Coordinates of C-alpha atoms in Angstrom, one line a residue:
X1 CA 10.1 -8.4 7.8
X2 CA 9.5 -4.8 7.2
X3 CA 10.0 -2.4 4.4
X4 CA 12.6 -0.3 6.4
X5 CA 14.2 -3.6 7.2
X6 CA 14.6 -4.4 3.4
X7 CA 15.7 -0.9 2.8
X8 CA 18.4 -1.1 5.4
X9 CA 19.7 -4.5 4.3
X10 CA 19.8 -3.2 0.7
X11 CA 21.6 -0.2 1.8
X12 CA 24.3 -2.2 4.0
X13 CA 24.7 -4.8 0.7
X14 CA 25.0 -2.0 -1.7
X15 CA 27.4 0.3 0.4
X16 CA 29.6 -2.2 2.3
X17 CA 29.1 -0.2 5.3
X18 CA 28.1 -2.0 8.6
X19 CA 26.2 -0.3 11.3
X20 CA 23.9 2.0 9.3
X21 CA 20.8 3.5 11.3
X22 CA 17.5 4.0 9.5
X23 CA 14.4 5.9 10.3
X24 CA 11.6 3.6 9.7
X25 CA 9.3 6.4 8.2
X26 CA 9.8 6.8 4.4
X27 CA 10.8 10.3 3.1
X28 CA 9.7 9.8 -0.2
X29 CA 7.5 7.3 -2.6
X30 CA 7.6 7.1 -6.5
X31 CA 5.4 4.9 -8.3
X32 CA 6.3 4.7 -11.9
X33 CA 5.5 2.4 -15.0
X34 CA 8.4 -0.3 -16.2
X35 CA 8.4 -2.3 -19.3
X36 CA 9.3 -5.5 -17.6
X37 CA 7.0 -8.5 -16.9
X38 CA 4.9 -6.9 -20.0
X39 CA 4.4 -3.5 -18.3
X40 CA 3.9 -3.2 -14.6
X41 CA 4.2 -0.5 -11.8
X42 CA 7.6 0.0 -10.1
X43 CA 7.6 1.4 -6.2
X44 CA 10.5 3.3 -5.0
X45 CA 10.3 3.7 -1.3
X46 CA 13.2 6.0 0.0
X47 CA 14.3 6.4 3.7
X48 CA 16.7 8.7 5.5
X49 CA 19.8 6.2 6.5
X50 CA 22.7 7.6 8.7
X51 CA 26.2 5.9 8.3
X52 CA 28.5 5.8 11.3
X53 CA 31.2 8.5 11.7
X54 CA 34.4 7.3 9.6
X55 CA 32.5 4.8 7.3
X56 CA 33.8 4.4 4.0
X57 CA 31.5 3.1 1.1
X58 CA 32.6 0.4 -1.0
X59 CA 31.2 0.0 -4.7
X60 CA 29.7 -3.7 -4.9
X61 CA 28.1 -5.8 -7.8
X62 CA 25.0 -3.9 -7.1
X63 CA 26.4 -0.5 -7.6
X64 CA 28.5 1.2 -10.0
X65 CA 29.2 4.5 -8.3
X66 CA 28.4 5.3 -4.7
X67 CA 28.9 8.3 -2.3
X68 CA 28.0 9.1 1.2
X69 CA 28.3 12.9 2.3
X70 CA 27.5 15.2 5.2
X71 CA 24.6 17.2 4.5
X72 CA 26.9 20.5 4.3
X73 CA 29.1 19.0 1.9
X74 CA 26.6 17.4 -0.8
X75 CA 28.3 17.6 -4.2
X76 CA 26.7 19.9 -7.0
X77 CA 25.1 19.6 -9.0
X78 CA 22.7 16.9 -7.6
X79 CA 20.6 14.9 -10.1
X80 CA 16.9 16.1 -10.2
X81 CA 15.7 12.9 -8.3
X82 CA 18.2 13.5 -5.4
X83 CA 17.5 17.4 -5.2
X84 CA 13.7 16.6 -4.1
X85 CA 15.2 14.2 -1.3
X86 CA 17.3 16.6 0.6
X87 CA 14.9 18.5 2.5
X88 CA 12.8 15.6 3.6
X89 CA 15.6 13.9 4.8
X90 CA 17.2 16.6 6.6
X91 CA 13.9 17.1 8.3
X92 CA 13.9 13.3 9.4
X93 CA 17.3 13.8 10.6
X94 CA 16.5 17.0 12.8
X95 CA 13.6 15.0 14.4
X96 CA 14.7 11.6 14.4
X97 CA 17.0 9.6 17.1
X98 CA 19.1 8.6 14.2
X99 CA 20.9 12.0 14.4
X100 CA 24.8 11.3 13.6
X101 CA 26.8 11.4 16.8
X102 CA 29.2 14.4 16.7

């Protein structure tokens, strides 16, 4: 029913992780042209999502590689598109009730 609900459903389907929590306020939005359907605009809306402690991701038919990391253990180097998401995601986690349990 909502954009955040769709994002949470997709994250659950693609990661195989149950019990994900999402902040309903997007942390980033990107609009770019794509060639499909004779050319159109593609909207990427990104949210901060927290996995439950001990969660293990599972590559699905919709993903070829996947990883969930604590903020202090992000792999290096990060892709350019990912680098720009770190600061807004961490800010969301600091202000949001979705803060992971210790």
